CSV table of C-alpha atoms and ligand atoms in Angstrom, one decimal:
chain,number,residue,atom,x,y,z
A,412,UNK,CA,-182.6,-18.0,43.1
A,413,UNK,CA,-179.2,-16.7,42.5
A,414,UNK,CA,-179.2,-13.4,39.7
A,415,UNK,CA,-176.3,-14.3,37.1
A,416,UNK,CA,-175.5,-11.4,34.9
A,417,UNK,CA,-172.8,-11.9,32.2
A,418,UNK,CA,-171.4,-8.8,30.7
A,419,UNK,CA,-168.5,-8.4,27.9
A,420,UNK,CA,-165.7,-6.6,30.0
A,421,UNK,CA,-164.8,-5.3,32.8
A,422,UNK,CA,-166.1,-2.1,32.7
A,423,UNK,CA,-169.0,-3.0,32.1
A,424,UNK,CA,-169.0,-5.3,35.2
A,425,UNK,CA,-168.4,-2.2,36.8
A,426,UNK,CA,-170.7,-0.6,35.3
A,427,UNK,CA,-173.5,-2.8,36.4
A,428,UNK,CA,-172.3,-3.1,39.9
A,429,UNK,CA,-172.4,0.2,40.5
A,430,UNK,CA,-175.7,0.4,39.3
A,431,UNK,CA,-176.7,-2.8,41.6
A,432,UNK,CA,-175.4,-1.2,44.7
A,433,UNK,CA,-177.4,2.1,44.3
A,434,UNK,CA,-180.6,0.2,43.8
A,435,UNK,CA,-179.9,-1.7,46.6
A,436,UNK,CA,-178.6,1.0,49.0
A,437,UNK,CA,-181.6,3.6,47.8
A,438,UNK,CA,-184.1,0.7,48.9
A,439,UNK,CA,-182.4,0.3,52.0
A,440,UNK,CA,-182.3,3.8,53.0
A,441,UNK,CA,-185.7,4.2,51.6
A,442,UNK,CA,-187.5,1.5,54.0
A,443,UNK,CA,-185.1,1.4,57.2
A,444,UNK,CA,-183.3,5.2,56.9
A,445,UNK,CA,-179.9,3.5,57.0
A,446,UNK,CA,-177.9,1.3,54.5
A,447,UNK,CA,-175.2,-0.9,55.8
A,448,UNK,CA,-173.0,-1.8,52.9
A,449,UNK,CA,-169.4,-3.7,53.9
A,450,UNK,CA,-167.0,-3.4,51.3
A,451,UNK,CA,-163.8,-5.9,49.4
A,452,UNK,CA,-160.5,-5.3,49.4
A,453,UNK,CA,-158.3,-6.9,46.0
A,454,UNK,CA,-158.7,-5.3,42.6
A,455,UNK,CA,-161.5,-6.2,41.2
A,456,UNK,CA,-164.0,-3.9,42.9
A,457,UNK,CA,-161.8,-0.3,43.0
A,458,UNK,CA,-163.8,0.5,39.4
A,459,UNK,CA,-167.1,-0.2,40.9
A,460,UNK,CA,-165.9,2.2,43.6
A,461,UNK,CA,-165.0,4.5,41.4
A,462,UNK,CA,-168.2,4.9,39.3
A,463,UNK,CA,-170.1,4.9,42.9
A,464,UNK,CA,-168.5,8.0,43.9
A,465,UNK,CA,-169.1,9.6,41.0
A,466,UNK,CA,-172.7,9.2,41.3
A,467,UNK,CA,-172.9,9.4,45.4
A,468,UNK,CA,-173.0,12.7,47.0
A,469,UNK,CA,-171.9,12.4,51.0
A,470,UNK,CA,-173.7,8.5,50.9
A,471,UNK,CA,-176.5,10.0,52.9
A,472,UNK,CA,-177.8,7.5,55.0
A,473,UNK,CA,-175.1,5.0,54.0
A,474,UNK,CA,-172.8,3.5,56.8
A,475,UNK,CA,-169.8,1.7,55.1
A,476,UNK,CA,-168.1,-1.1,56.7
A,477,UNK,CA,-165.7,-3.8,55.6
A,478,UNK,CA,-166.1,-7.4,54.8
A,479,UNK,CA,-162.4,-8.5,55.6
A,480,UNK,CA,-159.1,-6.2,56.1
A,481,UNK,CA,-155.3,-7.0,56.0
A,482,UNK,CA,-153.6,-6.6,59.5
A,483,UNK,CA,-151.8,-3.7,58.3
A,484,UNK,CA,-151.7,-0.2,58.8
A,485,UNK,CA,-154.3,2.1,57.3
A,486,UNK,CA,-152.3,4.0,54.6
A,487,UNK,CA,-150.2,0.8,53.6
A,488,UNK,CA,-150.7,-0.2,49.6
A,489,UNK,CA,-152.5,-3.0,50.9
A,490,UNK,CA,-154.6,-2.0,52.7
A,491,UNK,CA,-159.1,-2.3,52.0
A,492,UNK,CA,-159.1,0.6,53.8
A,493,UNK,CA,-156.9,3.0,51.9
A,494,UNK,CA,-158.1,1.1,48.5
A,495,UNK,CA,-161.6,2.2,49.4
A,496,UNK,CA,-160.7,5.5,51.0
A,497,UNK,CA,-159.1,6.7,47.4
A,498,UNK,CA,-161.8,5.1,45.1
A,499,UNK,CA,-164.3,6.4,47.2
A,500,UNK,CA,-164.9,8.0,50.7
A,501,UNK,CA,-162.3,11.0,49.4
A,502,UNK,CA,-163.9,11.5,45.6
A,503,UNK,CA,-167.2,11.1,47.6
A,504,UNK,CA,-166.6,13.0,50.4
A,505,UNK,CA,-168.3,10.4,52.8
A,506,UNK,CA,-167.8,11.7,56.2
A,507,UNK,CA,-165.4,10.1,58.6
A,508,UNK,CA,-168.3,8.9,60.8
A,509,UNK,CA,-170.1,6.6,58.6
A,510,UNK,CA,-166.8,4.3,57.5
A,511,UNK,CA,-165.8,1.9,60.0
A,512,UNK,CA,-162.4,0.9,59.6
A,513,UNK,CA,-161.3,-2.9,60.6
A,514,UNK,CA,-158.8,-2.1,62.3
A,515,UNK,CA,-156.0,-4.3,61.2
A,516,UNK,CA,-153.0,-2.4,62.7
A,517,UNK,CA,-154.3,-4.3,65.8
A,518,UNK,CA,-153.7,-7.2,64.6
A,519,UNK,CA,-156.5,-9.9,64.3
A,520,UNK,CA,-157.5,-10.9,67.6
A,521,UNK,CA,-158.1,-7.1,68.9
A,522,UNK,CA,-159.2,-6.2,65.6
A,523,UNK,CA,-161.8,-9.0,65.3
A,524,UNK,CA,-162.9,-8.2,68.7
A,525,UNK,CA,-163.6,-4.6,68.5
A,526,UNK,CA,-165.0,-5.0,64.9
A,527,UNK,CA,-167.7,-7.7,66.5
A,528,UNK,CA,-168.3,-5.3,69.2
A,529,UNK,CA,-169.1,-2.4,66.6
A,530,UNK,CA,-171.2,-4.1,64.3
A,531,UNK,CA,-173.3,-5.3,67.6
A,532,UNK,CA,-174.2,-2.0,68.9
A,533,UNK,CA,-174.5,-0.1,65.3
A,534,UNK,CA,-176.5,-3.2,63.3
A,535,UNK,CA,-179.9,-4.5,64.0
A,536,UNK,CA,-179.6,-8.2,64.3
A,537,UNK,CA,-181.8,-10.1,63.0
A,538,UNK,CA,-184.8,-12.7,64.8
A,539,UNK,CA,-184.5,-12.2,68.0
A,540,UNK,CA,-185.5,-15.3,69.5
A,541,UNK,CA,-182.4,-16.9,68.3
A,542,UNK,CA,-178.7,-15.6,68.7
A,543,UNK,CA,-178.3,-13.6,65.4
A,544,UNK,CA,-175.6,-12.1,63.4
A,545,UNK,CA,-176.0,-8.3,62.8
A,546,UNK,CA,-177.6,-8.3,59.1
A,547,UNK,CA,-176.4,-5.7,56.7
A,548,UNK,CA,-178.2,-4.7,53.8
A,549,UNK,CA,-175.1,-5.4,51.1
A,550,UNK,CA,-171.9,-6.9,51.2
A,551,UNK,CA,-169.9,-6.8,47.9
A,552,UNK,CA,-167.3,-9.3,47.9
A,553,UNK,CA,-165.0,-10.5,45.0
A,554,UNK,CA,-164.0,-14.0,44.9
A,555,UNK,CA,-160.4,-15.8,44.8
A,556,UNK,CA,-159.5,-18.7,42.5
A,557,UNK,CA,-159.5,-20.4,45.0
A,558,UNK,CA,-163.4,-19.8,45.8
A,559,UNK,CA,-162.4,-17.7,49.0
A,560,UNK,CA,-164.6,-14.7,49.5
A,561,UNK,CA,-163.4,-12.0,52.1
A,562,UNK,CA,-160.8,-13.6,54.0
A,563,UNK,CA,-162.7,-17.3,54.2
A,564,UNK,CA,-160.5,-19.6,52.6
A,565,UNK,CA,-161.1,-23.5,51.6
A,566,UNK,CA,-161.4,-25.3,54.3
A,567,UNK,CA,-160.7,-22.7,57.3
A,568,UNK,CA,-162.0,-23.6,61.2
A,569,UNK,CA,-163.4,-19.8,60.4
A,570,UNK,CA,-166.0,-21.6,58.2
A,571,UNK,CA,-167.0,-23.4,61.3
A,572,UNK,CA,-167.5,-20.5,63.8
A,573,UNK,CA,-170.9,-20.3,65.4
A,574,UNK,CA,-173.8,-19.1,64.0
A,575,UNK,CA,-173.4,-16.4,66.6
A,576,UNK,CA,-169.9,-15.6,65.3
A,577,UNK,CA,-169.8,-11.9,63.6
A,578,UNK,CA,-166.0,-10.7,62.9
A,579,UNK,CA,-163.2,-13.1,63.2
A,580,UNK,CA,-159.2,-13.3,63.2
A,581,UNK,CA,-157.1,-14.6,60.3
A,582,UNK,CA,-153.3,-15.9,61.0
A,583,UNK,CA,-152.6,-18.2,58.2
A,584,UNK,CA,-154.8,-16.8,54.9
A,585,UNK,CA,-152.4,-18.6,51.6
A,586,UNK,CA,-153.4,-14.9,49.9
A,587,UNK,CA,-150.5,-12.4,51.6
A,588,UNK,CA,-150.5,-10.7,54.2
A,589,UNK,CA,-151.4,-14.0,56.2
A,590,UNK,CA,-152.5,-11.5,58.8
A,591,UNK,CA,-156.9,-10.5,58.6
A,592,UNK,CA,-159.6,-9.8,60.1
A,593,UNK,CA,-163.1,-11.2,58.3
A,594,UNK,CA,-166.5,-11.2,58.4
A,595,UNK,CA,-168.0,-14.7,59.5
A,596,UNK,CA,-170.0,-16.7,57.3
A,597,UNK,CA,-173.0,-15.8,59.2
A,598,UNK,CA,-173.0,-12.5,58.9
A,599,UNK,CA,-172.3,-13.3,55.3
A,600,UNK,CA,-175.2,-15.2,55.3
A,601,UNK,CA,-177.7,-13.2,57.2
A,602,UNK,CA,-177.1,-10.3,55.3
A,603,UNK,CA,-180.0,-9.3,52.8
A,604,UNK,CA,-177.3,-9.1,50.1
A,605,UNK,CA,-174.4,-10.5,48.6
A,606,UNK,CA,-172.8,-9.2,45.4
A,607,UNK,CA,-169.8,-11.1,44.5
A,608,UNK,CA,-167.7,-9.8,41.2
A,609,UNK,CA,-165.4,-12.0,39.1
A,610,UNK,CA,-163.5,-11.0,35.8
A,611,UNK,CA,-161.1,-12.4,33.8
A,612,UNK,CA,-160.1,-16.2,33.2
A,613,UNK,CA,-158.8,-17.0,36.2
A,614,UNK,CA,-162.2,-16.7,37.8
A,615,UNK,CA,-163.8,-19.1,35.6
A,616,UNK,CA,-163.4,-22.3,37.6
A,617,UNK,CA,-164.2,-20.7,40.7
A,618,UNK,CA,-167.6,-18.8,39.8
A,619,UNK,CA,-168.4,-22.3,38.0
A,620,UNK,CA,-167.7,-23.7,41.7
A,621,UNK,CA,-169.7,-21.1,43.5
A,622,UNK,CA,-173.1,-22.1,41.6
A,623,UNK,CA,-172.5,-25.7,42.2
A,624,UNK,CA,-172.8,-28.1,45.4
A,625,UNK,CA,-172.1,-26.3,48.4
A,626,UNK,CA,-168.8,-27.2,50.1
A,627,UNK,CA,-166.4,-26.0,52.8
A,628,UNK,CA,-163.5,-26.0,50.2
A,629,UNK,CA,-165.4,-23.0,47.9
A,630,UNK,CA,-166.4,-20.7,51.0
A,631,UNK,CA,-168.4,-18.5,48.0
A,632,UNK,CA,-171.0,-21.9,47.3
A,633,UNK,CA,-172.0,-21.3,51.2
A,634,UNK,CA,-173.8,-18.0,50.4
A,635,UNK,CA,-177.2,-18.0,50.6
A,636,UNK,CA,-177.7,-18.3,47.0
A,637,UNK,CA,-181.7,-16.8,46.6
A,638,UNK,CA,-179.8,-13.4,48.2
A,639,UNK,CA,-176.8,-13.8,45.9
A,640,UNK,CA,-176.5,-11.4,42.9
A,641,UNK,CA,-173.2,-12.4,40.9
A,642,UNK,CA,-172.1,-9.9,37.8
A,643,UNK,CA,-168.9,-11.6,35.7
A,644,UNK,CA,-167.4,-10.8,32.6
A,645,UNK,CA,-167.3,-13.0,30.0
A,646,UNK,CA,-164.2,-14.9,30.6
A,647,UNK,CA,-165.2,-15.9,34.2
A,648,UNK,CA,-168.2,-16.7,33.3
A,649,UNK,CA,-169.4,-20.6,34.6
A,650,UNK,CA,-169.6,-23.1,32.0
A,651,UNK,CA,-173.5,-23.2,30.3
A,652,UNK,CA,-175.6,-26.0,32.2
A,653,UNK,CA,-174.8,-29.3,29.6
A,654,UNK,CA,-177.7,-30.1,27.9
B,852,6PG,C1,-158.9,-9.3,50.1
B,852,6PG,C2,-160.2,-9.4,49.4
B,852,6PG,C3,-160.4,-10.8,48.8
B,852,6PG,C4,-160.6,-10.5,47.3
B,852,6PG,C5,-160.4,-11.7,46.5
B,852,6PG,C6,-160.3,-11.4,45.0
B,852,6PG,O1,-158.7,-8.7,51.1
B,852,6PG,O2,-157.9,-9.8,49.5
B,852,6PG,O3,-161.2,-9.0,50.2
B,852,6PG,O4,-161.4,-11.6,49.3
B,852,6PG,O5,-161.9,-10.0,47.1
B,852,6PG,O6,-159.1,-12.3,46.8
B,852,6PG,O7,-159.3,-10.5,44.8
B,852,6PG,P1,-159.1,-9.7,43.4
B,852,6PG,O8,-160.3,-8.8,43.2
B,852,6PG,O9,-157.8,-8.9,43.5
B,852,6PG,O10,-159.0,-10.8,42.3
């Protein structure tokens, strides 16, 4: 069952996601001795971020990855990377060895295909009778208005990659740069958990579309919804069931 928490404001959105992710990570460390937590890029996370470093000293235990870059250099404004780095590996002081950059600058074909290779031989995949994704213990994403989450947009062929399919290159993503690297859907969905954010109006529709019937054209209603937690303000949050 997806966990729906409505809160007044964005703060407090932050506020509760930061919250969320220490639970989560603390478990993690708690029962395996590692965390794997894979990070957004866009605006809406850098206050979660920013209330995690203040309250995380060195992330022991905590390897940070990425759920989706742009194919641009590291210290570039648009960057996940440098977004992340400033919110939180500097006020943190996370070592360099437990972030794993995408790296975009590569552009998405290399970058994909190193990324895949890394998560492979760092991440414990999951059954292993079956050709598995790598499973990470959190993924925070936020979502478009378009009901895109990382860099899986409505109806992309990256929807359709293999369930084997771990990291994959972007070339035409409608939200600039066109140029990404993402996580698949599968490792989206083998993950143990996915925290999506959403605040202000614009999000409304799309949150609304997230909860409802699965389809390729709102990549966020094809997470595994009993491992979904979802934390909204008030103005993007989905229309009460009708009576
Ligand atoms: C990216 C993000 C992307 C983002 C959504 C929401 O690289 O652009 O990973 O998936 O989470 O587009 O962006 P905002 O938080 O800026 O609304």
């Amino acid at each position: 069952m997806t966990r729906l928490t409505t809160c007044p404001d964005s703060e407090t959105v932050a506020t509760r996601a930061a919250a969320h992710v220490e639970r989560q990570l603390e478990r993690a460390v708690s029962e395996r001795g590692t965390a794997h937590f894979a990070l957004s890029g866009g605006t809406t996370p850098a206050r979660t971020y920013e209330l995690l470093a203040a309250g995380m000293s060195s992330g022991t235990g905590v390897e940070f990855w990425f759920a989706d870059e742009r194919c641009v250099p590291p210290e570039d404004e648009e960057s996940n990377y440098r977004l992340a780095a400033q919110t939180l590996f500097k006020p943190a002081a996370i070592p360099a060895a437990q972030v794993h950059r995408m790296q975009g600058e590569l552009g998405p074909d290399e970058g994909a295909r190193r990324y895949a290779t890394e998560l492979r031989e760092r991440v414990q995949r999951g059954g292993q009778d079956q050709p598995t994704p790598p499973v990470l213990d959190l993924i925070l994403l936020g979502i478009g208005p378009d009901g895109h989450v990382a860099s899986l947009f409505p109806g992309a062929p990256a929807l359709n990659a293999g369930g084997d399919a771990v990291c994959l290159p972007v070339h035409d993503s409608p939200k600039p740069p066109p140029q990404r690297i993402t996580l698949s859907l599968a490792v989206l969905r083998a993950a143990r958990g996915c925290l999506v954010l959403a605040t202000g109006a614009s999000k409304a529709d799309a949150v609304n579309a997230m909860l409802g019937e699965p389809s390729p054209h709102v990549p966020a209603s094809l997470l595994r919804r009993e491992r979904l937690t979802v934390i909204v303000d008030d103005a993007a949050a989905p229309e009460a069931p009708r009576p």
